[in-house]
Amino acid sequence: MVIVHTIAELRQALAAFSRPAFVPTMGNLHAGHLALVQQAQALGDVSVVSIFVNRLQFLPHEDFDRYPRTWERDCQALRAAGCGVLFAPSEAELYPQPQTFKVLPDPALADVLEGAFRPGFFTGVCTVVMKLLACVQPRVAVFGRKDLQQLRVVQQMVRQFALPLDIVEGRTERSAEGLALSSRNAYLSDAQRQEALRLSATLKTVAQAIRVHGPAAADAPLLRDLEKQAMADLGQAGWQPDYVAVRSLADLSDPAQATSALETAQPLVVLGAARLGAVRLIDNFDV
Ligand code: PAF
């Protein structure tokens, strides 16, 4: 594995390749990231992983400073996974001047769900992803399905700017008990790790209830009741839920606002975000 820290070194390392396959990360890698790297390897002639904790996507009160930085362990894991090139720029390299040009995503997609609770988050994500894509110039990039809204925002950005790459979805890796793997799981105590399973279980219960109701489930009052019940269940178990929301899988629009039979019949997904103590977790399940 070649490790590079500057854009010039990166370009040199990739000069001989025509189809780089890219996985952007913020480090603190787990099996979910490594599965994305393996997926990338099969899609290109070299796999490129970036590690960069992107200040632009953290709100002032969020965990930028304490975000786990696990450089040695990440390098070892990436080597073992067969990563070709690791790009780990410093902040001064990626943002040599204050980043005053930003990529503003469509508010209809980016100011809801995560964006409603983390204002500016997707602007930070889009801006760094655009910049990383400009540095790596991949033909394909893999984004995890656990961050479904991020995946949809990036897909829309790539489509609308006609960027010359394919965005591929990487499936959510889970622990044996069903906890979606996430860098922020590192913050959980043993007891919280057990309790954390409740989020995925709650979302699954909503998905199952919608399946039971069949097409009638697109009925707005029923969806809102299921969402409210799920939030209440989490609240009763000591969580602080931000949202539980049933949305269209394709574009995260609200199925209760569907205006045609075709829209009503579209596949749905249940998304949720909730705080367990100081740890904020997100997950989603297909209906
Ligand atoms: O999903 C992440 O780890 C980050 O949001 C990303 C895509 C690497 C951008 O900083």
PDB file of N, CA and C and ligand atoms in Angstrom, residues 24-26 33 50 52 54 57 67 121 125 128-129 132 143 147 150, ligand 1:
ATOM      1  N   PRO A  24     -14.052   7.127   0.397  1.00  0.00           N
ATOM      2  CA  PRO A  24     -13.697   8.205   1.330  1.00  0.00           C
ATOM      3  C   PRO A  24     -14.078   7.817   2.754  1.00  0.00           C
ATOM      4  N   THR A  25     -13.207   8.104   3.711  1.00  0.00           N
ATOM      5  CA  THR A  25     -13.528   7.801   5.112  1.00  0.00           C
ATOM      6  C   THR A  25     -12.982   8.917   6.008  1.00  0.00           C
ATOM      7  N   MET A  26     -13.410   8.864   7.268  1.00  0.00           N
ATOM      8  CA  MET A  26     -12.810   9.759   8.268  1.00  0.00           C
ATOM      9  C   MET A  26     -11.940   8.942   9.228  1.00  0.00           C
ATOM     10  N   HIS A  33     -16.133  -0.405   6.832  1.00  0.00           N
ATOM     11  CA  HIS A  33     -15.269   0.305   5.874  1.00  0.00           C
ATOM     12  C   HIS A  33     -14.482  -0.699   5.023  1.00  0.00           C
ATOM     13  N   SER A  50      -9.386   7.401   1.339  1.00  0.00           N
ATOM     14  CA  SER A  50      -8.924   8.626   1.991  1.00  0.00           C
ATOM     15  C   SER A  50      -9.288   8.568   3.465  1.00  0.00           C
ATOM     16  N   PHE A  52      -9.671  11.458   6.258  1.00  0.00           N
ATOM     17  CA  PHE A  52      -9.631  12.901   6.514  1.00  0.00           C
ATOM     18  C   PHE A  52     -10.832  13.248   7.390  1.00  0.00           C
ATOM     19  N   ASN A  54     -13.189  15.678   8.471  1.00  0.00           N
ATOM     20  CA  ASN A  54     -13.571  16.909   7.772  1.00  0.00           C
ATOM     21  C   ASN A  54     -14.283  17.885   8.703  1.00  0.00           C
ATOM     22  N   GLN A  57     -17.966  19.394   8.262  1.00  0.00           N
ATOM     23  CA  GLN A  57     -19.248  18.706   8.445  1.00  0.00           C
ATOM     24  C   GLN A  57     -19.618  18.507   9.915  1.00  0.00           C
ATOM     25  N   TYR A  67     -13.171  13.062  17.833  1.00  0.00           N
ATOM     26  CA  TYR A  67     -13.442  11.992  16.869  1.00  0.00           C
ATOM     27  C   TYR A  67     -12.244  11.040  16.875  1.00  0.00           C
ATOM     28  N   PHE A 121     -24.571  20.092   7.731  1.00  0.00           N
ATOM     29  CA  PHE A 121     -23.802  18.841   7.656  1.00  0.00           C
ATOM     30  C   PHE A 121     -23.557  18.424   6.202  1.00  0.00           C
ATOM     31  N   VAL A 125     -20.291  17.824   3.887  1.00  0.00           N
ATOM     32  CA  VAL A 125     -20.007  16.535   3.231  1.00  0.00           C
ATOM     33  C   VAL A 125     -19.808  16.744   1.734  1.00  0.00           C
ATOM     34  N   VAL A 128     -16.468  18.524   0.853  1.00  0.00           N
ATOM     35  CA  VAL A 128     -15.244  17.703   0.943  1.00  0.00           C
ATOM     36  C   VAL A 128     -15.275  16.570  -0.080  1.00  0.00           C
ATOM     37  N   VAL A 129     -16.456  15.998  -0.322  1.00  0.00           N
ATOM     38  CA  VAL A 129     -16.505  14.891  -1.290  1.00  0.00           C
ATOM     39  C   VAL A 129     -16.164  15.417  -2.682  1.00  0.00           C
ATOM     40  N   LEU A 132     -12.428  15.857  -2.676  1.00  0.00           N
ATOM     41  CA  LEU A 132     -11.717  14.568  -2.721  1.00  0.00           C
ATOM     42  C   LEU A 132     -11.852  13.937  -4.106  1.00  0.00           C
ATOM     43  N   PHE A 143     -20.005   4.273  -1.342  1.00  0.00           N
ATOM     44  CA  PHE A 143     -20.510   4.913  -0.123  1.00  0.00           C
ATOM     45  C   PHE A 143     -21.412   3.922   0.608  1.00  0.00           C
ATOM     46  N   ASP A 147     -25.325   5.203   5.892  1.00  0.00           N
ATOM     47  CA  ASP A 147     -25.561   6.647   5.798  1.00  0.00           C
ATOM     48  C   ASP A 147     -26.366   6.894   4.529  1.00  0.00           C
ATOM     49  N   GLN A 150     -26.754  10.443   3.158  1.00  0.00           N
ATOM     50  CA  GLN A 150     -25.487  10.898   2.555  1.00  0.00           C
ATOM     51  C   GLN A 150     -25.322  10.291   1.164  1.00  0.00           C
TER      52      GLN A 150
HETATM   53  O1  PAF B   1     -19.132   9.061   5.744  1.00  0.00           O
HETATM   54  C1  PAF B   1     -18.068   9.641   6.069  1.00  0.00           C
HETATM   55  O2  PAF B   1     -17.181   9.065   6.708  1.00  0.00           O
HETATM   56  C2  PAF B   1     -17.877  11.100   5.682  1.00  0.00           C
HETATM   57  O3  PAF B   1     -19.080  11.791   5.711  1.00  0.00           O
HETATM   58  C3  PAF B   1     -17.165  11.270   4.319  1.00  0.00           C
HETATM   59  C4  PAF B   1     -18.004  10.737   3.183  1.00  0.00           C
HETATM   60  C5  PAF B   1     -15.825  10.574   4.358  1.00  0.00           C
HETATM   61  C6  PAF B   1     -16.924  12.762   4.065  1.00  0.00           C
HETATM   62  O4  PAF B   1     -16.127  13.328   5.045  1.00  0.00           O
END
